[in-house]
Short mmCIF file of C-alpha atoms and ligand atoms in Angstrom, two decimals:
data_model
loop_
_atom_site.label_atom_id
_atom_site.label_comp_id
_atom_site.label_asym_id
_atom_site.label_seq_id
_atom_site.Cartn_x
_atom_site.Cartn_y
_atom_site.Cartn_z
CA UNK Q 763 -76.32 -32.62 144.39
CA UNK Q 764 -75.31 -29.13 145.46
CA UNK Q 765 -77.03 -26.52 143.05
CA UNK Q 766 -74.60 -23.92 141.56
CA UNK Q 767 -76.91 -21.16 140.04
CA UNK Q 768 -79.87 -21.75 142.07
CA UNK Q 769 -81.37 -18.40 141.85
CA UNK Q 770 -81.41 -19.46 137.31
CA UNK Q 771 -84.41 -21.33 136.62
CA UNK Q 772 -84.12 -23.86 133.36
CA UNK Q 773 -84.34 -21.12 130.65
CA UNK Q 774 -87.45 -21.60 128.14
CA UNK Q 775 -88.39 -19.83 124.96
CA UNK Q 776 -91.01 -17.38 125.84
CA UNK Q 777 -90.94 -15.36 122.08
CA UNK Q 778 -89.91 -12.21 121.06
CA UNK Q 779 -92.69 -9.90 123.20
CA UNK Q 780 -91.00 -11.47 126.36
CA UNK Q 781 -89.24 -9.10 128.70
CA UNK Q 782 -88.35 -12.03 130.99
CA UNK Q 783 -84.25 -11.40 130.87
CA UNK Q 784 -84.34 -15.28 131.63
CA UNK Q 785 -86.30 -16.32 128.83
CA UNK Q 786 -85.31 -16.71 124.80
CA UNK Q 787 -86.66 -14.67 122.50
CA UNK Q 788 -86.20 -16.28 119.23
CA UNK Q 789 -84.60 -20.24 120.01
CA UNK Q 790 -87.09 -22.18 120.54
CA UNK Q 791 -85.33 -25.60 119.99
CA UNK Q 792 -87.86 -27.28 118.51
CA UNK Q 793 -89.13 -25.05 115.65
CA UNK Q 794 -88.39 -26.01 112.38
CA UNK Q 795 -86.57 -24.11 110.07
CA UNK Q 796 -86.22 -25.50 106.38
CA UNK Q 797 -87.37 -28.63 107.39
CA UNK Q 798 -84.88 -29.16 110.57
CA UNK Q 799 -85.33 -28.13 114.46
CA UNK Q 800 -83.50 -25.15 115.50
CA UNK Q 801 -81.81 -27.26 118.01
CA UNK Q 802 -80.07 -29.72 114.75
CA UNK Q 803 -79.42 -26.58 112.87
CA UNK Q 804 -77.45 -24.30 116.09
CA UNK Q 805 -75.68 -27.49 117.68
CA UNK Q 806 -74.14 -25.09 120.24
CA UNK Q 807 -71.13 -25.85 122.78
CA UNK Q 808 -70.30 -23.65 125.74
CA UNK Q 809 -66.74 -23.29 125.99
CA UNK Q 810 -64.97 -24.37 128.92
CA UNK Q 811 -62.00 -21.68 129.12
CA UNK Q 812 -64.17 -18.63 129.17
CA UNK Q 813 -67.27 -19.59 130.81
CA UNK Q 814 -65.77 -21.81 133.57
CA UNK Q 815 -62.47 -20.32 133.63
CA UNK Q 816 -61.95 -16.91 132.96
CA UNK Q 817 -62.88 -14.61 135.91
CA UNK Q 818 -62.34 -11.02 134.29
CA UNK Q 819 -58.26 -10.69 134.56
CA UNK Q 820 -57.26 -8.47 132.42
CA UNK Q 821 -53.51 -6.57 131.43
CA UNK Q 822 -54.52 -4.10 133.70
CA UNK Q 823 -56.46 -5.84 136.76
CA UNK Q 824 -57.34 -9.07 138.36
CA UNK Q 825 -60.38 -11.01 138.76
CA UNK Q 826 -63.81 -9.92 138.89
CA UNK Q 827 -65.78 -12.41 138.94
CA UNK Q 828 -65.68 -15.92 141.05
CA UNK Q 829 -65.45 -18.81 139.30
CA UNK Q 830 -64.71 -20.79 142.35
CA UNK Q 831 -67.97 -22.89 142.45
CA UNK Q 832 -67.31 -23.12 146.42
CA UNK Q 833 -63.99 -24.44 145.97
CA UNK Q 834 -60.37 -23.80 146.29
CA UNK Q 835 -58.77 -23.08 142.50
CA UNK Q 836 -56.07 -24.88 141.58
CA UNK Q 837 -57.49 -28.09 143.17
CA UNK Q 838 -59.00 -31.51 142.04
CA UNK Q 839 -61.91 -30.34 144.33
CA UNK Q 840 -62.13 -26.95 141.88
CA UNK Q 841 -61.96 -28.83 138.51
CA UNK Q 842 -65.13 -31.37 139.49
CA UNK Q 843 -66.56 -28.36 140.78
CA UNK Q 844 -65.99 -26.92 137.37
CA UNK Q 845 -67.75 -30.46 135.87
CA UNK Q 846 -70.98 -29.59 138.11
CA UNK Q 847 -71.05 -25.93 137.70
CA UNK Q 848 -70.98 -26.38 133.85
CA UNK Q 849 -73.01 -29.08 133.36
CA UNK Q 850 -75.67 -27.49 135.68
CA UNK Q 851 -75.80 -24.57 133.45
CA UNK Q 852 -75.58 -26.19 130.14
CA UNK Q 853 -78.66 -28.23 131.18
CA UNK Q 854 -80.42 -25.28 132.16
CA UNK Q 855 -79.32 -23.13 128.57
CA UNK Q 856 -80.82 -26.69 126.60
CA UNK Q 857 -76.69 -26.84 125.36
CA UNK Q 858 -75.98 -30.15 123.82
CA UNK Q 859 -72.05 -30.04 123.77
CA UNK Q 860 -69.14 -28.40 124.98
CA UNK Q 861 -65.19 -27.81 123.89
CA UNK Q 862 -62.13 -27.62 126.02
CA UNK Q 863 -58.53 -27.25 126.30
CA UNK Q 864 -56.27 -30.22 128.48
CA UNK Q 865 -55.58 -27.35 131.06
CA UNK Q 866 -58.94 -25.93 131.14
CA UNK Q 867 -60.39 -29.14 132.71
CA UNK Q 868 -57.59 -29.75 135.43
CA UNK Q 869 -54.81 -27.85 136.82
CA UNK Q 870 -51.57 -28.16 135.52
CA UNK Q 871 -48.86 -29.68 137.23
CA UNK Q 872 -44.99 -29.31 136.90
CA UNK Q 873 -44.67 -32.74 135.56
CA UNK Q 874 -46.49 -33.71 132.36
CA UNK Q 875 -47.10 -37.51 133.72
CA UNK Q 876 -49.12 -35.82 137.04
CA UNK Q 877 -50.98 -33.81 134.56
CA UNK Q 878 -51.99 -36.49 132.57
CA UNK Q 879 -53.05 -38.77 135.82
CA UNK Q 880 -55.04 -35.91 136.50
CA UNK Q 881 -56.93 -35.75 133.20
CA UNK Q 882 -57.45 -39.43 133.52
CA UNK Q 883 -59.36 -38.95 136.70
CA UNK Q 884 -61.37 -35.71 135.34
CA UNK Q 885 -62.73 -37.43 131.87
CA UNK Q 886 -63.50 -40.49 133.84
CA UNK Q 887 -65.92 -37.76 136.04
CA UNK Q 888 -66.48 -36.06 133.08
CA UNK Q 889 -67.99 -39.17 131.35
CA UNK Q 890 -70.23 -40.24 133.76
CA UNK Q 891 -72.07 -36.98 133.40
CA UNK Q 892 -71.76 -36.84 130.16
CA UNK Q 893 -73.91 -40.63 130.01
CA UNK Q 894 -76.29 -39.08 132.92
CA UNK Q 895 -77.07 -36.04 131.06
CA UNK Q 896 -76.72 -36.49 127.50
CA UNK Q 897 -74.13 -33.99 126.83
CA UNK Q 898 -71.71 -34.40 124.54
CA UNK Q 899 -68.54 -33.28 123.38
CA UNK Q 900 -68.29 -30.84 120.29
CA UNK Q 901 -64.58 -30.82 120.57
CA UNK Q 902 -60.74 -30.95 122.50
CA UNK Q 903 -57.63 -29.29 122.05
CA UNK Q 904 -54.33 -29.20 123.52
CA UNK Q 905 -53.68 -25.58 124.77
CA UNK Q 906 -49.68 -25.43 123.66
CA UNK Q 907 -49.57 -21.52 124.04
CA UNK Q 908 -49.75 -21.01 128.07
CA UNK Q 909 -46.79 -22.48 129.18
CA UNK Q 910 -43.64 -20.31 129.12
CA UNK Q 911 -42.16 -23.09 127.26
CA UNK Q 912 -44.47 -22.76 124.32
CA UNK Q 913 -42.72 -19.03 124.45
CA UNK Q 914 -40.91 -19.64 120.79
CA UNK Q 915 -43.85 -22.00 119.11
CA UNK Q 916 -45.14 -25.57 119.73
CA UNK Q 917 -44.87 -27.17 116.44
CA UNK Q 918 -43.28 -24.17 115.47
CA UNK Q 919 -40.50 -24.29 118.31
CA UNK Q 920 -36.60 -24.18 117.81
CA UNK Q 921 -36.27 -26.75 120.79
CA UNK Q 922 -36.54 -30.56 120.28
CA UNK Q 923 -38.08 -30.99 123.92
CA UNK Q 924 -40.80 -28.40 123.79
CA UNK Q 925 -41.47 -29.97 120.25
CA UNK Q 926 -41.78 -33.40 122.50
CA UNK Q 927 -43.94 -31.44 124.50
CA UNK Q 928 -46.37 -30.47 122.26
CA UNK Q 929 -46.68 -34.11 120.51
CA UNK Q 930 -47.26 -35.89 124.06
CA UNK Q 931 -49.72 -32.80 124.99
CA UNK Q 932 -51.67 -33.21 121.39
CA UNK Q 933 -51.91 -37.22 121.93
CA UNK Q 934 -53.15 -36.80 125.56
CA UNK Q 935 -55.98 -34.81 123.99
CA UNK Q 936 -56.68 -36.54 121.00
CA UNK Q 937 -57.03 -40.01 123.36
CA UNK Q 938 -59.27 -37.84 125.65
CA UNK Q 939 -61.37 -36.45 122.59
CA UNK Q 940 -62.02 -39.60 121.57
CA UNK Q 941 -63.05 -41.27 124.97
CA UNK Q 942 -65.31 -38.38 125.49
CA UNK Q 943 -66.84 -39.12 121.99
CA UNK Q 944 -65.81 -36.10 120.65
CA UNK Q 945 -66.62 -34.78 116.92
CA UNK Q 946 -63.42 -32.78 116.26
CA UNK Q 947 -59.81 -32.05 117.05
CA UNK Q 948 -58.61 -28.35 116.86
CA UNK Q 949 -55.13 -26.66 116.23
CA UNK Q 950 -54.99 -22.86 117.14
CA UNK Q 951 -51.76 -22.37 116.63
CA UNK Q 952 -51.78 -19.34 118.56
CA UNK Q 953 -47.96 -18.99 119.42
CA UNK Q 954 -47.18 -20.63 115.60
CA UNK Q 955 -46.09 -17.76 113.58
CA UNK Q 956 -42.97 -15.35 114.50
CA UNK Q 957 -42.12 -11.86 116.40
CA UNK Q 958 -39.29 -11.04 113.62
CA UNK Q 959 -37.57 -12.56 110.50
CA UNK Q 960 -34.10 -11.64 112.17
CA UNK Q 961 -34.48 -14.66 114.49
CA UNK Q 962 -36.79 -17.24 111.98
CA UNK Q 963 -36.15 -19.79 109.51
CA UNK Q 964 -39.74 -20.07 108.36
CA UNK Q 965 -39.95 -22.90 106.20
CA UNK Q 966 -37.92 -24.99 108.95
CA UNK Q 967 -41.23 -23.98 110.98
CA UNK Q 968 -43.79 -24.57 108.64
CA UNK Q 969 -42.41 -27.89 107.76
CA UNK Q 970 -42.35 -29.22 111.44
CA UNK Q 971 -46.01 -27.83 112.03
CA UNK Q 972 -47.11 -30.46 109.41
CA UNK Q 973 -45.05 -32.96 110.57
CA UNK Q 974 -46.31 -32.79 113.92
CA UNK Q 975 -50.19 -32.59 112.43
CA UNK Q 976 -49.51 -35.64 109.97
CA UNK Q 977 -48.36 -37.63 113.13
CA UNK Q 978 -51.31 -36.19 115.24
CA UNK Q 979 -53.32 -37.33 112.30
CA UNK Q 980 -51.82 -40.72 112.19
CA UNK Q 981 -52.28 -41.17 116.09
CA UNK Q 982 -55.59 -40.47 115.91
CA UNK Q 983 -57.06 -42.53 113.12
CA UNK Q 984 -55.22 -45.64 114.85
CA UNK Q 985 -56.86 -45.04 117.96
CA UNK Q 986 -59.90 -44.78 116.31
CA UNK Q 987 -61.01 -40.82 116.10
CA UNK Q 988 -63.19 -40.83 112.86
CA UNK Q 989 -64.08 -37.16 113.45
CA UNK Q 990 -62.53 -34.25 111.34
CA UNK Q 991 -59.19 -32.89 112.36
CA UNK Q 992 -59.92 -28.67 112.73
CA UNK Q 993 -57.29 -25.81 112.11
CA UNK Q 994 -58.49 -22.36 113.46
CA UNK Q 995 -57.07 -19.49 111.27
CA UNK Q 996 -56.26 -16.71 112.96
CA UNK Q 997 -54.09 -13.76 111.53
CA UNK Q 998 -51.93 -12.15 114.62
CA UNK Q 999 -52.57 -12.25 118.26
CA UNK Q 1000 -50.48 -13.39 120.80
CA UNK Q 1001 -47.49 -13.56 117.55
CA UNK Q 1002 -47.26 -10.80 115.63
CA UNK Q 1003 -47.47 -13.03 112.47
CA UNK Q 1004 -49.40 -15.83 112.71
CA UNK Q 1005 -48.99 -19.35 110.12
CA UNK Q 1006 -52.90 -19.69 110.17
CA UNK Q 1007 -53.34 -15.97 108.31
CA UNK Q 1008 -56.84 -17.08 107.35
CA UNK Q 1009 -59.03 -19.92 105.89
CA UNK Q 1010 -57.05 -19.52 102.49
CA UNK Q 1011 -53.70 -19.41 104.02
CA UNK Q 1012 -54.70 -22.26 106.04
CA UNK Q 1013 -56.30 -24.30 103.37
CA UNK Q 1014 -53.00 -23.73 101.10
CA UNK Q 1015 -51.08 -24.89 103.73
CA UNK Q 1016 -53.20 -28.06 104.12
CA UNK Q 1017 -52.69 -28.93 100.65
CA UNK Q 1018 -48.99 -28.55 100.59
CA UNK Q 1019 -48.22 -30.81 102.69
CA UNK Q 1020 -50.97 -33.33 102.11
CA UNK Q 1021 -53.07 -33.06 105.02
CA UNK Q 1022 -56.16 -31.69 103.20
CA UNK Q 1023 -58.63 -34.97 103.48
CA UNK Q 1024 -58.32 -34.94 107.26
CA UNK Q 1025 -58.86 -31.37 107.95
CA UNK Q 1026 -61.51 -28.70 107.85
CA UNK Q 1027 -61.61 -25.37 109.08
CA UNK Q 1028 -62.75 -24.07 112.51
CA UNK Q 1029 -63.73 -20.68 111.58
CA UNK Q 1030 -64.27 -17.60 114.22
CA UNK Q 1031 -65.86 -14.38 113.61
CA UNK Q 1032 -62.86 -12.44 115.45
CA UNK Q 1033 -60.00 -13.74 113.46
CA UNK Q 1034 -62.18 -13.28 110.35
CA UNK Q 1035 -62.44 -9.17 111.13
CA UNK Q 1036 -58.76 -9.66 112.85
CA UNK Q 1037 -57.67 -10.60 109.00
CA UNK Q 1038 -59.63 -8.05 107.51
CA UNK Q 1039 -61.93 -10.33 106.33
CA UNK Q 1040 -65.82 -10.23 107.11
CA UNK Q 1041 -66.64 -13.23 109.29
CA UNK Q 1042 -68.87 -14.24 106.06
CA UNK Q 1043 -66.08 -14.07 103.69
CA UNK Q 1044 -64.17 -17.01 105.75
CA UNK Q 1045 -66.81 -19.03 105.89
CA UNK Q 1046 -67.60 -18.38 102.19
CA UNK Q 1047 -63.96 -19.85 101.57
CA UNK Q 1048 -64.04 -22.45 103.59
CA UNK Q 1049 -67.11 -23.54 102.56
CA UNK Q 1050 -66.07 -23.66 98.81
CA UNK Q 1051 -63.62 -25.68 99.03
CA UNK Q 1052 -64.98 -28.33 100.78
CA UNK Q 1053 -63.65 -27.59 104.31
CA UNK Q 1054 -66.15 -25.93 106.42
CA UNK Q 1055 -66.52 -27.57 109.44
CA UNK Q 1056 -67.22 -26.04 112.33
CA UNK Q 1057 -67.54 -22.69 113.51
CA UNK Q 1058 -66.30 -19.94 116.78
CA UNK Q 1059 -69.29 -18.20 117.49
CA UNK Q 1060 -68.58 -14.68 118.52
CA UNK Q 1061 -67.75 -11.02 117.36
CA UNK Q 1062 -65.16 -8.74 118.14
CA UNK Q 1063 -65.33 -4.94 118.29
CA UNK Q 1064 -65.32 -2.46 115.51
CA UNK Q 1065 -63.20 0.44 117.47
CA UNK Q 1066 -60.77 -2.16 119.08
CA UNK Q 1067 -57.60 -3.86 116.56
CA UNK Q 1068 -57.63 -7.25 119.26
CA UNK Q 1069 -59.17 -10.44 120.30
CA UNK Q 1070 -62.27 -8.92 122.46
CA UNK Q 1071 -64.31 -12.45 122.09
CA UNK Q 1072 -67.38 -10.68 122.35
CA UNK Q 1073 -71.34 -12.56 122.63
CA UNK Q 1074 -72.29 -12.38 119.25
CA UNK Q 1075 -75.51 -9.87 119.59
CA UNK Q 1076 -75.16 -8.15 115.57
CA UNK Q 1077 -77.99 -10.41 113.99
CA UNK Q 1078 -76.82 -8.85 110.78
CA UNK Q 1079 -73.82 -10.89 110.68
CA UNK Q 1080 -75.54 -13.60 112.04
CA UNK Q 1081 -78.12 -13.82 109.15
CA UNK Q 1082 -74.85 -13.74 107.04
CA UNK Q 1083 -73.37 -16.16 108.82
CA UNK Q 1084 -76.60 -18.54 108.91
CA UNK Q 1085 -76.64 -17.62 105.01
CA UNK Q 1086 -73.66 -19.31 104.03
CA UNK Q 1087 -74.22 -22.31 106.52
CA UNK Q 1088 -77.53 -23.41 104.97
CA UNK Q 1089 -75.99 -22.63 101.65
CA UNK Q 1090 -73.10 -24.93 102.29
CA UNK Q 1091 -75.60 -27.67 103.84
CA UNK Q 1092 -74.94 -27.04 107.90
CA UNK Q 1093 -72.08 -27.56 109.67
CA UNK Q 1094 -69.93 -31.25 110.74
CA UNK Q 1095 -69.04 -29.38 113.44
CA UNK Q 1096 -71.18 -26.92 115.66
CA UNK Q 1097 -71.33 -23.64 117.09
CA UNK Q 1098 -68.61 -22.77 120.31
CA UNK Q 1099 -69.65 -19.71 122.16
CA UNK Q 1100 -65.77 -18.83 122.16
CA UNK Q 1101 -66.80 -15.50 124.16
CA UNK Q 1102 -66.59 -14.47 127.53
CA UNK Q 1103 -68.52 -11.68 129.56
CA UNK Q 1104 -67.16 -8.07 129.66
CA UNK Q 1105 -65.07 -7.70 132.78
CA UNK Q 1106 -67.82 -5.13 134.40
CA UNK Q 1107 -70.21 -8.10 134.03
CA UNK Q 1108 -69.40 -10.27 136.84
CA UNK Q 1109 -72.16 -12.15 138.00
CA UNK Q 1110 -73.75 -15.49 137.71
CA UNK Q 1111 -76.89 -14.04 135.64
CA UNK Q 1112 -74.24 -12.43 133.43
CA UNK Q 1113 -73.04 -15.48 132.14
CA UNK Q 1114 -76.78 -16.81 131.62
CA UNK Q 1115 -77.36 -13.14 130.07
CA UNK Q 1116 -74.80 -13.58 127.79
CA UNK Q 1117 -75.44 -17.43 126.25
CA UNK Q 1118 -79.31 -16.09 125.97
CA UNK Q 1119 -77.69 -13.68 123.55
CA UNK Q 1120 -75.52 -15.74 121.68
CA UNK Q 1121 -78.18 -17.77 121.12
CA UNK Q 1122 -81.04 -15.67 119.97
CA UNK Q 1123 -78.39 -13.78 117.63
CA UNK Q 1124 -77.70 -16.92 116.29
CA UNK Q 1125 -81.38 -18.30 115.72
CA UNK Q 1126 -82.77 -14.63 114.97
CA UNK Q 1127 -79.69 -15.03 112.40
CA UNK Q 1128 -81.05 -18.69 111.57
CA UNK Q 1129 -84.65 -17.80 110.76
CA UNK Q 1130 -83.44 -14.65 108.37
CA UNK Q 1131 -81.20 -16.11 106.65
CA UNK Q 1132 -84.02 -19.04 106.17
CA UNK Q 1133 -85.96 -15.62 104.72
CA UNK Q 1134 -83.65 -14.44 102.55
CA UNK Q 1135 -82.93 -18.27 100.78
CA UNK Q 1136 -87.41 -18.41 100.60
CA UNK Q 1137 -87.62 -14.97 99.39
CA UNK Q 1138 -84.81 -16.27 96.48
CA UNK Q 1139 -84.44 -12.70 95.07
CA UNK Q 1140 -80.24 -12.45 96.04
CA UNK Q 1141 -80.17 -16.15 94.87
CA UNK Q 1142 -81.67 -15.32 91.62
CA UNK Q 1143 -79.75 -11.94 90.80
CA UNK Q 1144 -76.34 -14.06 91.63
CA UNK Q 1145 -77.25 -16.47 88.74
CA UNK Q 1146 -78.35 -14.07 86.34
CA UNK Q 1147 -75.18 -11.87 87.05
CA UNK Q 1148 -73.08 -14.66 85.33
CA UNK Q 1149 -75.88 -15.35 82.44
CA UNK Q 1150 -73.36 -14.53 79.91
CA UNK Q 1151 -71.21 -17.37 80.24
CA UNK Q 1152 -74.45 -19.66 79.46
CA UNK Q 1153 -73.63 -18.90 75.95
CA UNK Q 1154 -71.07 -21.05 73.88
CA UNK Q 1155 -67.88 -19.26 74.31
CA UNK Q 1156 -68.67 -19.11 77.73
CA UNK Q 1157 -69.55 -22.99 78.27
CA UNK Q 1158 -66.55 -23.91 76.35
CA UNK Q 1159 -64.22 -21.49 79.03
CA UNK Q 1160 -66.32 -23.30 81.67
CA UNK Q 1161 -65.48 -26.35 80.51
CA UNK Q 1162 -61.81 -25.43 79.87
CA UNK Q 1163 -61.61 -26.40 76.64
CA UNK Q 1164 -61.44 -22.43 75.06
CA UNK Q 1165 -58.38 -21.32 73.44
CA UNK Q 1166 -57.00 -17.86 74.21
CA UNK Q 1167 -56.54 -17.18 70.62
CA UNK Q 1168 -60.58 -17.97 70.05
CA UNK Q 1169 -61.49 -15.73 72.78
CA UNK Q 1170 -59.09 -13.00 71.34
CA UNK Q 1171 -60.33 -13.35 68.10
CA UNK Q 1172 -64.03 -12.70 69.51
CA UNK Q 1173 -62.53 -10.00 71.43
CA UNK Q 1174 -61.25 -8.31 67.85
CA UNK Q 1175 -64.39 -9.00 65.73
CA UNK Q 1176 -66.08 -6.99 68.89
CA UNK Q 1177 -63.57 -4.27 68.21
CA UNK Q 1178 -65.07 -2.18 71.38
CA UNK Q 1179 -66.78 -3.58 74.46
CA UNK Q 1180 -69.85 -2.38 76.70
CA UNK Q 1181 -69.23 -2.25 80.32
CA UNK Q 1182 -71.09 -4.97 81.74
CA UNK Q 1183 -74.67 -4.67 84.09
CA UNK Q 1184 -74.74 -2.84 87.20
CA UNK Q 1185 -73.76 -5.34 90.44
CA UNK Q 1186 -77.16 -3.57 92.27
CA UNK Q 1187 -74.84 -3.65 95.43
CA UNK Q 1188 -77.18 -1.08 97.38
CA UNK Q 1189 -80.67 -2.86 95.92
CA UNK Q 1190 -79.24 -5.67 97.10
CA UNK Q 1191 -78.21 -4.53 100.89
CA UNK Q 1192 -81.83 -3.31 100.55
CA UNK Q 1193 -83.09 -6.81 100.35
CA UNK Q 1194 -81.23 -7.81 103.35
CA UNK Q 1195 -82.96 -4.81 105.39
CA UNK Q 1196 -86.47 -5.58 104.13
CA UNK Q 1197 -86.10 -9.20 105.33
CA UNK Q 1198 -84.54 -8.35 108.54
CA UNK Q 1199 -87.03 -4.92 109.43
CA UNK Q 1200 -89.62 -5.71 107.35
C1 LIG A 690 -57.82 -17.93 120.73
C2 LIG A 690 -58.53 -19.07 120.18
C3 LIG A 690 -58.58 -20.31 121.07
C4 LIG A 690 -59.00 -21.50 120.27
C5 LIG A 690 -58.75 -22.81 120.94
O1 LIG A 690 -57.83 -16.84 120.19
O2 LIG A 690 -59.80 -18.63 119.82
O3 LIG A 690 -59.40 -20.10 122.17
O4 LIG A 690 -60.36 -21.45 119.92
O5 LIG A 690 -57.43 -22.97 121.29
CA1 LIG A 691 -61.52 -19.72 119.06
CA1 LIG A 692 -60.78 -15.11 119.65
#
């Protein structure tokens, strides 16, 4: 079997003194953290699009890197190629899964039925490495925002036949989710939102989004897909507004139209910060209402307003991050390296480089956030912030069985009230440095 990155030796954990640039520094996949190995608490995935797939282009220039793997792009030859390549360096990273689009795996072809032979023949390669190796799949998707005739929307289109489309391109991948064995099923609905109003009957849209994920929903569970059903908020970018604003907009949306019990959230740093959220606060929401499942694993850029799907390497947010996962009790999903190299870094060792990252961030993130939940001290000032609803008045409001004439008349026999106790933000963001520097 021809060797792809033969100059990359299987990378091991080495700890944090090693200056080995092929080496980890803080996953070491069998530690255990909180009573669970690293490796069951950071199930990562290498996605397919960026790492296998994306070669540098750019608005402004072409390729930089080669991401030929010795063959001739926009072949068969090219997309086992692809299957090798990838799996090679997954094995040599220690990455258990991976997620993909339909067109990241083969090349398109004009007609839909060629496209779908072609898939056929891929996932039947793809299988048989997947069985050899023990890699799995973390998730598919249908990519419905490439083609020029996803221009006005997938589910979100004002044509019938591009709606068609879309449905026979989301049950292609939901049958080749499930015969890959894969957890989840994600909608970005990157090109479902709008440009302008002048040109946009928005509930029509809305409406026919759900319609098309009830049936995708439907489709699935016949065939036999038992994992969770993923939408991926994200707030603008390629539409100017997007349906999938964030996790709250999403997880309204869900409800409306009924879809709630077969959906979580796929939640990515970028579109967090792109909705002027922090990456924690979308997990936070997710995670409280029952619908955090799996999780985009990357960062975008302070200075820049766009998509840069930058290696996470900000352990701050990652011990965040990691914060809210163990609070919510880990993920159904895992954790998709949804990044891709900076266009200057165009080699082979740059894509190893960059998944070492990503994954120390995440288990340097992992083991501090482990810290903070040990050292108990934010957990503690949380509960005592809200000690004044222990009381009787405040039980019955809990309990929602308060009147608002009983908690006016408190109010009046008050007359005047005291501001209540300092929220100790900076003693607080002090705790999180202590843990972190020490
Ligand atoms: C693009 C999205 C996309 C989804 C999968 O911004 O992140 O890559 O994750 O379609
Ligand atoms: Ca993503
Ligand atoms: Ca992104």
């Amino acid at each position: 079997m021809k060797e792809y990155f033969a100059d990359i030796p299987k990378i091991k954990y080495e700890g944090k003194a090693s200056k080995n640039p092929l080496a980890f520094r803080y996953y070491d996949a069998d530690r255990i953290i909180l009573g669970k190995k690293m490796s069951d608490h950071l199930p990562f995935a290498m996605a397919w699009w960026h790492n296998l797939c994306a070669a540098g282009t750019d608005m402004f220039g072409r390729d930089t890197a080669d991401k030929s793997f010795g063959a001739q792009k926009g072949t068969m030859e090219h997309a086992k190629a692809k299957v090798d390549a990838g799996f090679e360096f997954m094995q040599k990273l220690g990455i258990k899964y991976f997620c993909f689009h339909d067109v990241d795996i083969v090349p398109e072809a004009e007609d839909i039925n060629e496209t779908n032979r072609r898939l056929d023949e891929i996932t039947d390669y793809l299988l048989k490495k997947m069985e050899e190796t023990g890699i799995k799949c973390l998730w598919g998707t249908a990519n419905m925002f490439s083609n020029p005739r996803f221009m006005n929307g997938a589910g979100s289109t004002n044509s019938v036949d591009v709606y068609c489309f879309a449905a026979a391109q989301i049950k292609k991948a939901i049958e080749l989710t499930v015969k890959l064995g894969g957890k989840g099923y994600v909608f970005w609905g990157g090109r479902e939102g709008y440009e302008t109003l002048l040109n946009t009957d928005v509930r029509f849209e809305q409406e026919n989004i759900a319609a098309l994920m009830k049936m995708a929903v439907e489709y699935g569970r016949s065939i036999g897909f038992t994992g969770d059903f993923y939408i991926e908020p994200k707030p603008k970018e390629p539409m100017k507004h997007q349906y999938d604003f964030d996790a709250a907009t999403a997880i309204g949306f869900l409800r409306q139209y009924g879809l709630d019990k077969d959906f979580k959230m796929n939640i990515e740093a970028n579109h967090a910060t792109l909705a002027g959220h922090t990456f924690r606060h979308e997990l936070r929401i997710s995670a409280i209402n029952g619908m955090l499942g799996s999780i985009d694993a990357n960062q975008g850029d302070y200075l820049l307003g766009w998509d840069t799907d930058e290696f996470p390497y900000n352990v701050y947010e990652s011990t965040l991050c990691m914060y809210e996962v163990l609070k919510a009790g880990g993920l159904t999903g895992g954790f998709n390296f949804d990044a891709k190299n900076r266009r200057p870094s165009n080699t082979p060792e740059d894509m190893f480089h960059a998944y070492i990252l990503g994954m120390d961030t995440f288990a340097l993130g992992l083991i501090k956030a482990a810290e903070l939940i040990e050292d108990g001290e934010l957990d503690e000032f949380v509960e005592k912030r809200y000690e004044s609803f222990k009381g009787e008045l405040g039980q019955k409001i809990r309990s929602g069985t308060a009147t608002l004439s009983e908690l006016a008349a408190h109010a009046e026999e008050l007359g005047s009230c005291k501001t209540p106790d300092s929220g100790r933000q900076e003693y607080l963001e002090s705790i999180v440095n202590r843990i972190l520097f020490g």
